[in-house]
mmCIF file of C-alpha atoms in Angstrom:
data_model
loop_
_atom_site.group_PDB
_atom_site.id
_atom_site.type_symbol
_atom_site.label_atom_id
_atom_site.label_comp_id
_atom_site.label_asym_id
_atom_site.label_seq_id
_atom_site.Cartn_x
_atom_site.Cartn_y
_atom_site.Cartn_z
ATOM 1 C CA UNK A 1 65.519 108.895 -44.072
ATOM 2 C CA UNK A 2 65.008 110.776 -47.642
ATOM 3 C CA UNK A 3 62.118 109.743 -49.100
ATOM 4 C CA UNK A 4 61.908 107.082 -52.057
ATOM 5 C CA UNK A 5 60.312 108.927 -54.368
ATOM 6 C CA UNK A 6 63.425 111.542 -54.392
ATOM 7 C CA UNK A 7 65.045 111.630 -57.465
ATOM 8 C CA UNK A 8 68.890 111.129 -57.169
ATOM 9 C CA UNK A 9 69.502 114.850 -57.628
ATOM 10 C CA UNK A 10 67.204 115.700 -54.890
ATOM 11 C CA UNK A 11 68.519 113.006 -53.103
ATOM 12 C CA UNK A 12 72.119 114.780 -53.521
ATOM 13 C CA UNK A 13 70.879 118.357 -52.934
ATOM 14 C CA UNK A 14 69.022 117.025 -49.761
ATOM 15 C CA UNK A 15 72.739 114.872 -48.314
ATOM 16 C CA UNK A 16 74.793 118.263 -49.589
ATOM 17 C CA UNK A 17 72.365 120.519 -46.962
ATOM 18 C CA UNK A 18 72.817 118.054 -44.288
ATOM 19 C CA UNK A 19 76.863 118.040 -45.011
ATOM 20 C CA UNK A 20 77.197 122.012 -45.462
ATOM 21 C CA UNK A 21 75.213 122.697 -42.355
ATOM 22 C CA UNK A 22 78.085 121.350 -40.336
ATOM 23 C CA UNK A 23 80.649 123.011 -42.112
ATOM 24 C CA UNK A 24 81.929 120.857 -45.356
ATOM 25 C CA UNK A 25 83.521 122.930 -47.699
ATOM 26 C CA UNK A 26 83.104 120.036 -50.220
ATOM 27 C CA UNK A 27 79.406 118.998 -49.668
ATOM 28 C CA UNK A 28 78.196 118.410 -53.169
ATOM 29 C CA UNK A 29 81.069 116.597 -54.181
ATOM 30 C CA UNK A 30 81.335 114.271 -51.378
ATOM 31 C CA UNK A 31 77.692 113.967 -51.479
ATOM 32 C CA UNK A 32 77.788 112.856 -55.398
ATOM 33 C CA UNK A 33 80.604 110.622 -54.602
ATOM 34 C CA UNK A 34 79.031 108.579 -51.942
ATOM 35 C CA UNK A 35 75.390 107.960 -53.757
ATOM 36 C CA UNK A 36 77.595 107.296 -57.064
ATOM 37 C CA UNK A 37 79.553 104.874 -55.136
ATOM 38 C CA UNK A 38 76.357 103.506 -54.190
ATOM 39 C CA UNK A 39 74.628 103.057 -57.844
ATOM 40 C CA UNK A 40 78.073 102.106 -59.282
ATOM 41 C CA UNK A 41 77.851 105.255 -61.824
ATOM 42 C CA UNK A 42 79.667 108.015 -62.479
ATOM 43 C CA UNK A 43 78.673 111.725 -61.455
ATOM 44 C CA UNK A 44 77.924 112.681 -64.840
ATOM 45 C CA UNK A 45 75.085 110.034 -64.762
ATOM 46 C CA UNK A 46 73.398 111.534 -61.861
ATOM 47 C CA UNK A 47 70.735 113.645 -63.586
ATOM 48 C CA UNK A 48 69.776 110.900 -66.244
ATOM 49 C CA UNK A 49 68.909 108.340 -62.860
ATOM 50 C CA UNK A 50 64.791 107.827 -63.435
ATOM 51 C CA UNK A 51 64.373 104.797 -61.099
ATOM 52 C CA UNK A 52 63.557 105.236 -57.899
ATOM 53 C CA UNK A 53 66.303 104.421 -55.115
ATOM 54 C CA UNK A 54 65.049 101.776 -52.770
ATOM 55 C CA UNK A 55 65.175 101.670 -49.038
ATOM 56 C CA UNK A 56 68.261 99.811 -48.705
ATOM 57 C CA UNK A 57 69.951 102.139 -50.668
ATOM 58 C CA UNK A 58 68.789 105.185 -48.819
ATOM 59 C CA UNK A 59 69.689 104.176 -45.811
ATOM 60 C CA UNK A 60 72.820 102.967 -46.569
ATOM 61 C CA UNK A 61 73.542 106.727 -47.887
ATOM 62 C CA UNK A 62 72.158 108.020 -44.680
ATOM 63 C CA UNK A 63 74.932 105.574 -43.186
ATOM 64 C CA UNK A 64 77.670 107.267 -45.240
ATOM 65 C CA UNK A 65 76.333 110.647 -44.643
ATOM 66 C CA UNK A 66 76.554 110.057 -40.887
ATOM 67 C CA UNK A 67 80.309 108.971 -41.056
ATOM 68 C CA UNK A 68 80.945 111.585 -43.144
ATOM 69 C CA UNK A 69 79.464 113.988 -40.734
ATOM 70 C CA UNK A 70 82.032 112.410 -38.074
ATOM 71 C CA UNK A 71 85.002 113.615 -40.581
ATOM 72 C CA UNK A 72 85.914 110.406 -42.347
ATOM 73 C CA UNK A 73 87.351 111.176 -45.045
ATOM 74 C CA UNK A 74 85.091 110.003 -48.191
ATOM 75 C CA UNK A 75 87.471 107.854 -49.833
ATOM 76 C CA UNK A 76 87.478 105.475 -46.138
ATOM 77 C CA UNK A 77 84.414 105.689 -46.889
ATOM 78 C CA UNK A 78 84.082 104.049 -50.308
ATOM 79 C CA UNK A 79 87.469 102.373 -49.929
ATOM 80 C CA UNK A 80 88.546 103.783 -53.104
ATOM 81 C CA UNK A 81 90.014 106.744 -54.732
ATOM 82 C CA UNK A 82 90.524 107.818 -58.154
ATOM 83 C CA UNK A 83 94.761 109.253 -58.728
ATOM 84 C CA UNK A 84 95.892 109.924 -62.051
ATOM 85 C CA UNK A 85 94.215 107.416 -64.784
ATOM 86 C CA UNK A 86 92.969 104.490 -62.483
ATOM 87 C CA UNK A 87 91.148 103.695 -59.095
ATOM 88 C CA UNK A 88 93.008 102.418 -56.456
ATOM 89 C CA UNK A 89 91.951 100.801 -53.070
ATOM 90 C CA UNK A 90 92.423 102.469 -49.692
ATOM 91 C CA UNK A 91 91.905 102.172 -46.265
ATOM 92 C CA UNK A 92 92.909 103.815 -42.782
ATOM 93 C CA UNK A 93 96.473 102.429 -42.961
ATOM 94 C CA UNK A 94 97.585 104.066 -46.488
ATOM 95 C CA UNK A 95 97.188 107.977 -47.308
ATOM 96 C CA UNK A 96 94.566 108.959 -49.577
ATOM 97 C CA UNK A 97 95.994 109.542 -52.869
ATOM 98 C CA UNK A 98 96.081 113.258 -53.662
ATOM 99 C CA UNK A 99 96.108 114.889 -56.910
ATOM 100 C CA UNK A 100 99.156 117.183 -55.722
ATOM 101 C CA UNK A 101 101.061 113.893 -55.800
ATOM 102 C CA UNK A 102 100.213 113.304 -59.617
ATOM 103 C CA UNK A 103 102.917 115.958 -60.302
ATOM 104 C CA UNK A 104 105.488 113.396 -58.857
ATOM 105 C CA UNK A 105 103.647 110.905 -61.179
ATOM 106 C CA UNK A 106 104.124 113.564 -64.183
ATOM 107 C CA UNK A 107 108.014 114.295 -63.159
ATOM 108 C CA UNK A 108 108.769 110.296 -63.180
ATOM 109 C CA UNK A 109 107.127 109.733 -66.272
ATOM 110 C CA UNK A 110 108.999 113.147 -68.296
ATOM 111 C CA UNK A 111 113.217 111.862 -66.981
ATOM 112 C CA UNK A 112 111.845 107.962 -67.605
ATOM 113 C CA UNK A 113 111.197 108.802 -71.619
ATOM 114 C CA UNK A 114 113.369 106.893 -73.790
ATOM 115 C CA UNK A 115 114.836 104.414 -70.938
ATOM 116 C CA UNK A 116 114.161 101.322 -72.592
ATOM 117 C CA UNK A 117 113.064 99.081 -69.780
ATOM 118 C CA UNK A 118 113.127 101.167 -66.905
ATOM 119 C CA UNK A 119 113.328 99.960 -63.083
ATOM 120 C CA UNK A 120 111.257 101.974 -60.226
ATOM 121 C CA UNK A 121 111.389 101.851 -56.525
ATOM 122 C CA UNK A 122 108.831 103.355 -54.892
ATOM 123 C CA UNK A 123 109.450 104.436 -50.632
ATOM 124 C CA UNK A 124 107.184 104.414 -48.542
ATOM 125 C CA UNK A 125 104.690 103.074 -51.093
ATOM 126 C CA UNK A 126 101.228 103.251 -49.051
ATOM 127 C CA UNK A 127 98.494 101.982 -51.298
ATOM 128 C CA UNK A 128 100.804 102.084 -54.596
ATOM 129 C CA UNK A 129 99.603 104.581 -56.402
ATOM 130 C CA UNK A 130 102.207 106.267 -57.650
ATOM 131 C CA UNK A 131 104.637 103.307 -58.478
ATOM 132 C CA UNK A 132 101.431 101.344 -59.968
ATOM 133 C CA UNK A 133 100.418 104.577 -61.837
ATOM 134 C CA UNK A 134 103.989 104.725 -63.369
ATOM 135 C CA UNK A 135 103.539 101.518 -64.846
ATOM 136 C CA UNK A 136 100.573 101.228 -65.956
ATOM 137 C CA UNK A 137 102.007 103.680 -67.951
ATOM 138 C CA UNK A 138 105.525 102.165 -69.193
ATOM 139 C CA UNK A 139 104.601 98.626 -70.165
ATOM 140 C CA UNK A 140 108.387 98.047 -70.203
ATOM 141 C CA UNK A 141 108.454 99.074 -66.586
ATOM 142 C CA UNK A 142 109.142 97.508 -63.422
ATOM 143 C CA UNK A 143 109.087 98.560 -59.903
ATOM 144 C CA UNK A 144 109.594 97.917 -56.299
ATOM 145 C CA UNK A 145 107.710 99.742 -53.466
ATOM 146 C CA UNK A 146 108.414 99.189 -49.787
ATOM 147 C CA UNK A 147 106.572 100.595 -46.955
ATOM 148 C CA UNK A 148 107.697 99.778 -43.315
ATOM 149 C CA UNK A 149 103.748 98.726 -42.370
ATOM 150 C CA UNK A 150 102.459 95.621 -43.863
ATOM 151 C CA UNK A 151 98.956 96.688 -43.947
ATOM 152 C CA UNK A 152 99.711 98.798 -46.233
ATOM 153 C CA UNK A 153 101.691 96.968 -48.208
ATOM 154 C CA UNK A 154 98.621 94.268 -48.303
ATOM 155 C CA UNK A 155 96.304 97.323 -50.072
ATOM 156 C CA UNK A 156 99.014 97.967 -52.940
ATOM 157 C CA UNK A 157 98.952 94.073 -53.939
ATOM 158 C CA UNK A 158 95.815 94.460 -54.341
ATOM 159 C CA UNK A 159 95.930 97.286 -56.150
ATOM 160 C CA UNK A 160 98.313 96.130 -58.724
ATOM 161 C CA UNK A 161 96.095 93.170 -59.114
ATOM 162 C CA UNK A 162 93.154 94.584 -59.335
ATOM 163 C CA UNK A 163 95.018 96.611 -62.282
ATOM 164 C CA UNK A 164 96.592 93.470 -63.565
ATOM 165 C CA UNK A 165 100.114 94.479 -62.841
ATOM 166 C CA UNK A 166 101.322 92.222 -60.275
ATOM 167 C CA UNK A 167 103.771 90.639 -62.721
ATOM 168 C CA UNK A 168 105.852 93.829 -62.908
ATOM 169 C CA UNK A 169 105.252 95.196 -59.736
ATOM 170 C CA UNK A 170 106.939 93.846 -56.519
ATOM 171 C CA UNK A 171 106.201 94.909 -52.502
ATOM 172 C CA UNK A 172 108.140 93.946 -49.630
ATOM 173 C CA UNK A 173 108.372 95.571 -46.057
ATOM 174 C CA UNK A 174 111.064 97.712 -45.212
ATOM 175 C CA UNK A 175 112.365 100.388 -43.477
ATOM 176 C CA UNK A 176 112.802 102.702 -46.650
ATOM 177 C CA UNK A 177 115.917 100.864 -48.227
ATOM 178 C CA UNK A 178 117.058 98.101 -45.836
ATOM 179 C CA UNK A 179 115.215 95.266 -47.264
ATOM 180 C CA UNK A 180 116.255 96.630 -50.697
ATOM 181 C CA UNK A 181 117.691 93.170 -52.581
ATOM 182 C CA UNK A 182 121.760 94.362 -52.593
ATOM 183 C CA UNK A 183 123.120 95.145 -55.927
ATOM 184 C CA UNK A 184 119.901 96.666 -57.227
ATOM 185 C CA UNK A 185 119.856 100.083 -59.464
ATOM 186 C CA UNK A 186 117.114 101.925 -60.098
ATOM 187 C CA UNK A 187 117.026 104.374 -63.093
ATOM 188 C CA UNK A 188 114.170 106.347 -60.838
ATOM 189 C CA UNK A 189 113.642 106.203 -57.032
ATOM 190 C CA UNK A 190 110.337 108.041 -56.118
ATOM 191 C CA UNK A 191 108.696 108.890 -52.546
ATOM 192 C CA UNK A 192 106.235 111.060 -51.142
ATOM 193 C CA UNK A 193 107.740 110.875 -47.798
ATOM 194 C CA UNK A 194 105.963 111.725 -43.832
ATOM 195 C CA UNK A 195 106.833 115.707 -43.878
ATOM 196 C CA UNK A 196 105.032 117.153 -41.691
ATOM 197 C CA UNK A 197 106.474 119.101 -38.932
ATOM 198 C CA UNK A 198 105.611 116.894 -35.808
ATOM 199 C CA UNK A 199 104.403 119.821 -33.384
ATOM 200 C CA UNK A 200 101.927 120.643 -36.144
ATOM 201 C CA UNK A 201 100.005 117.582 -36.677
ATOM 202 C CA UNK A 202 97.534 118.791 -34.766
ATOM 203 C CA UNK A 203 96.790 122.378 -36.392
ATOM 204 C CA UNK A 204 95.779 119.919 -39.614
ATOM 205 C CA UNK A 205 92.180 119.595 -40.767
ATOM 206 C CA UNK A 206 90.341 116.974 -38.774
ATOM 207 C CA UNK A 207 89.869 114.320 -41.991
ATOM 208 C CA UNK A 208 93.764 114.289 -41.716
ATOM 209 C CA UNK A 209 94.810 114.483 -38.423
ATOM 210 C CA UNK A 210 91.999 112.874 -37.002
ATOM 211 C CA UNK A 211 91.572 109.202 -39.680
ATOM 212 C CA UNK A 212 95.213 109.638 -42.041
ATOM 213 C CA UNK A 213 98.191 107.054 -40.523
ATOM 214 C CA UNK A 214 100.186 109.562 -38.451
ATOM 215 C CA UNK A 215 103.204 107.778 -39.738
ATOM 216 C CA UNK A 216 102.532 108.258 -43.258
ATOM 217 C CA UNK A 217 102.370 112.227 -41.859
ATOM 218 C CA UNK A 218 104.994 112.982 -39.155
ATOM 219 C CA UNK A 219 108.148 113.904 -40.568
ATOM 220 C CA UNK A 220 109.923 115.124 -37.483
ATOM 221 C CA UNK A 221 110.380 118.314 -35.469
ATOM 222 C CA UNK A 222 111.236 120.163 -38.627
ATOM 223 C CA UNK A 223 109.736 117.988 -41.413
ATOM 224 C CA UNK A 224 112.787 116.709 -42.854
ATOM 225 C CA UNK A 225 113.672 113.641 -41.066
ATOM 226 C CA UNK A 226 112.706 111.662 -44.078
ATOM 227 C CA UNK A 227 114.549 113.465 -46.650
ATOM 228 C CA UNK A 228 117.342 113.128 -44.975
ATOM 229 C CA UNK A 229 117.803 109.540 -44.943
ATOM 230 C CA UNK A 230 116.360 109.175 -49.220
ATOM 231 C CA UNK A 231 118.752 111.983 -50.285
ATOM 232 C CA UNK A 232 121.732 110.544 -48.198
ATOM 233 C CA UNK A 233 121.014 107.182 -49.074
ATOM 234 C CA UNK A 234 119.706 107.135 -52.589
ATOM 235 C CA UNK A 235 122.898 107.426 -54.783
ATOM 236 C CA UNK A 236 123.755 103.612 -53.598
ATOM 237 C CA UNK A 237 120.478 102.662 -55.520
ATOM 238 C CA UNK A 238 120.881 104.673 -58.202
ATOM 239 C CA UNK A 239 121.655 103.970 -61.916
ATOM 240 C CA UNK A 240 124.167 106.018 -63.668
ATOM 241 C CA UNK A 241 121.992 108.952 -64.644
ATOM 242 C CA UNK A 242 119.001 107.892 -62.777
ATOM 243 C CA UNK A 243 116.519 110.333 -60.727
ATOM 244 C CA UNK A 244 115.213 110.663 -57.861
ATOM 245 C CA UNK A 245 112.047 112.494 -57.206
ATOM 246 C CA UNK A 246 110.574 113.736 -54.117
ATOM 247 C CA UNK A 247 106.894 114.883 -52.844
ATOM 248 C CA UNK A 248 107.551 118.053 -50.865
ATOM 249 C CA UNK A 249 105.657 120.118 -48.074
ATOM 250 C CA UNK A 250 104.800 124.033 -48.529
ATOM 251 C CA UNK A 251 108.014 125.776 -48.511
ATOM 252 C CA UNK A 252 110.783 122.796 -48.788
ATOM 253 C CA UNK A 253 111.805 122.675 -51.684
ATOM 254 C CA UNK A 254 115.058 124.815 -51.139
ATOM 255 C CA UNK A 255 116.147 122.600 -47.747
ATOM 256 C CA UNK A 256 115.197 119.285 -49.834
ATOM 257 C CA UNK A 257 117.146 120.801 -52.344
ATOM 258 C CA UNK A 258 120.342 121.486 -50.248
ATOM 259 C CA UNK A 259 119.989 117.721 -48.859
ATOM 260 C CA UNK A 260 120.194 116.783 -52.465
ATOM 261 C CA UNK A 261 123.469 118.584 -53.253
ATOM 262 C CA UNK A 262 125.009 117.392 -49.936
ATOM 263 C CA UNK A 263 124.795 114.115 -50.767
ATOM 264 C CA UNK A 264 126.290 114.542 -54.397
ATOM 265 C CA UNK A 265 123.439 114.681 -56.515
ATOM 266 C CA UNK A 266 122.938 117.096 -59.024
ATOM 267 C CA UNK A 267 119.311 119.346 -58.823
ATOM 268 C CA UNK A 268 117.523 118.185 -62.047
ATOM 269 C CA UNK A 269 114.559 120.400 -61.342
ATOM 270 C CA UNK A 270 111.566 121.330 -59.231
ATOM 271 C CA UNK A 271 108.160 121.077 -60.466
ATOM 272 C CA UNK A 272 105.282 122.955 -59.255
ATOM 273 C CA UNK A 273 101.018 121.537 -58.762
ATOM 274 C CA UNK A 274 98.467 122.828 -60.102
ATOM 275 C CA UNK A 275 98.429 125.511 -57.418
ATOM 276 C CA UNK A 276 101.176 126.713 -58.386
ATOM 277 C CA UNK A 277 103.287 125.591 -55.076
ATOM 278 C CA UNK A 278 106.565 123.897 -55.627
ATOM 279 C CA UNK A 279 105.779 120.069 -55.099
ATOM 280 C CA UNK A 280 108.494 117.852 -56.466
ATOM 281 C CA UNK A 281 112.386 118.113 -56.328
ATOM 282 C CA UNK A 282 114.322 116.146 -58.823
ATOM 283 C CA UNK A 283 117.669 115.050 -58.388
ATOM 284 C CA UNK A 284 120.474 112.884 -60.860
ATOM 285 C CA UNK A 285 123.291 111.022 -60.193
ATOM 286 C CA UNK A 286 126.020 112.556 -62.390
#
């Protein structure tokens, strides 16, 4: 066990070593993360730390450091993960919130300006992050997410309570929109959909593969499975002039695309991450 009289930065240095030596690629951060989660501070508090850390809390970093070391990802971990401007719960049964998916967050928010009081659904909603993140930031907003497990479904209640939107935001189970309430419009549907070829699940880093749902991941033989039914589907639910907007894979945004168009509605866009890799497909109902 690291010694008491560490400060928290050696303490760091000492957990990023013992992280790096088996082959993280993220060592310091995760490192940071998990004694921050620990002391309840933020990173950028580290260095001004001047008490010593006491034996309970050592050891329950070595604990972290150990699960780590097995390839949980650090957000399990903690059981929370920071996605756009809040913190949101999550556990083994949602996906951990990535900040590729923020661009989906960004696209919702741009074709949503100027709707008045806007109405969401949210597919396959996981942990809620997106729908919850959308209106947190349009306090005229609200939404429905559904998500076929109810585990799942439990950590997004929480979530908008623990962000005091429960009053605007709604979960049910459902196999994307069957349980849908009939007559409902939505001026945006979102998703970030299983599309991940199925025959390549296991070629995926071992924090995925081996700890994410594999049913929040597998998207069929080609990927697409998913897409098919939203795109097909999705102009019931739509508003005149509403959007929907997609999370894509690496390299499917043109078939996502063509799904669109088959099914009547009218490309609106495709927005690229940070990286630079096209991420989101936007479609309208004419």
């Amino acid at each position: 066990m690291t010694s008491a009289k560490s400060s928290a930065l050696d303490i760091v240095r000492r957990g990023e070593q013992r992280l790096a030596q088996a082959g993280n690629g993220t060592a310091r951060r995760d490192a940071e993360i998990l004694l921050c989660h620990i002391l309840q501070i933020e990173p950028a508090r580290l260095p001004l730390v001047d008490t010593q850390l006491s034996d309970g809390e050592l050891r329950q970093f070595d604990r972290y450091l150990a699960d780590r070391l097995t390839g949980r990802p650090v957000a399990y971990i903690t059981g929370e993960q920071d996605f756009w401007s809040l913190t949101f719960q999550v556990n083994n049964h949602t996906l951990v919130p990535r900040p590729d998916t923020e661009t989906l967050v960004s696209a919702g928010l741009e074709y949503l300006h100027g709707v008045e009081a806007p109405e969401i659904l949210d597919l396959g909603t996981g942990s809620g992050c997106i729908m919850l993140s959308l209106l947190h930031e349009l306090p005229n907003a609200k939404g429905i997410g559904v998500d076929v497990s109810e585990e799942a479904l439990i950590v997004a209640r929480k979530n908008a309570h623990r962000h005091e939107l429960e009053g605007r935001a709604q979960f049910m189970q459902s196999d994307w929109f069957k349980a849908v309430p009939d007559g409902s419009h939505f001026d945006l549907i979102v998703s970030n959909p299983p599309y991940i070829e199925n025959d390549t699940i296991d070629a995926l880093m071992r924090d995925v593969r081996d700890f994410e749902p594999k049913s929040a991941l597998m998207g069929g033989p080609d990927g697409l499975d998913c897409y098919r039914i939203i795109a097909s589907d999705s102009p019931k639910w739509l508003a005149a002039g509403g959007i929907l907007a997609v999370e894509v894979g690496m390299g499917q945004a043109d078939d996502v695309s063509a799904l669109f168009a088959a099914a009547g509605l009218e490309l609106a866009g495709v927005r690229r991450d940070l990286a630079g890799v096209d991420r989101v497909v936007i479609g309208k109902k004419a």
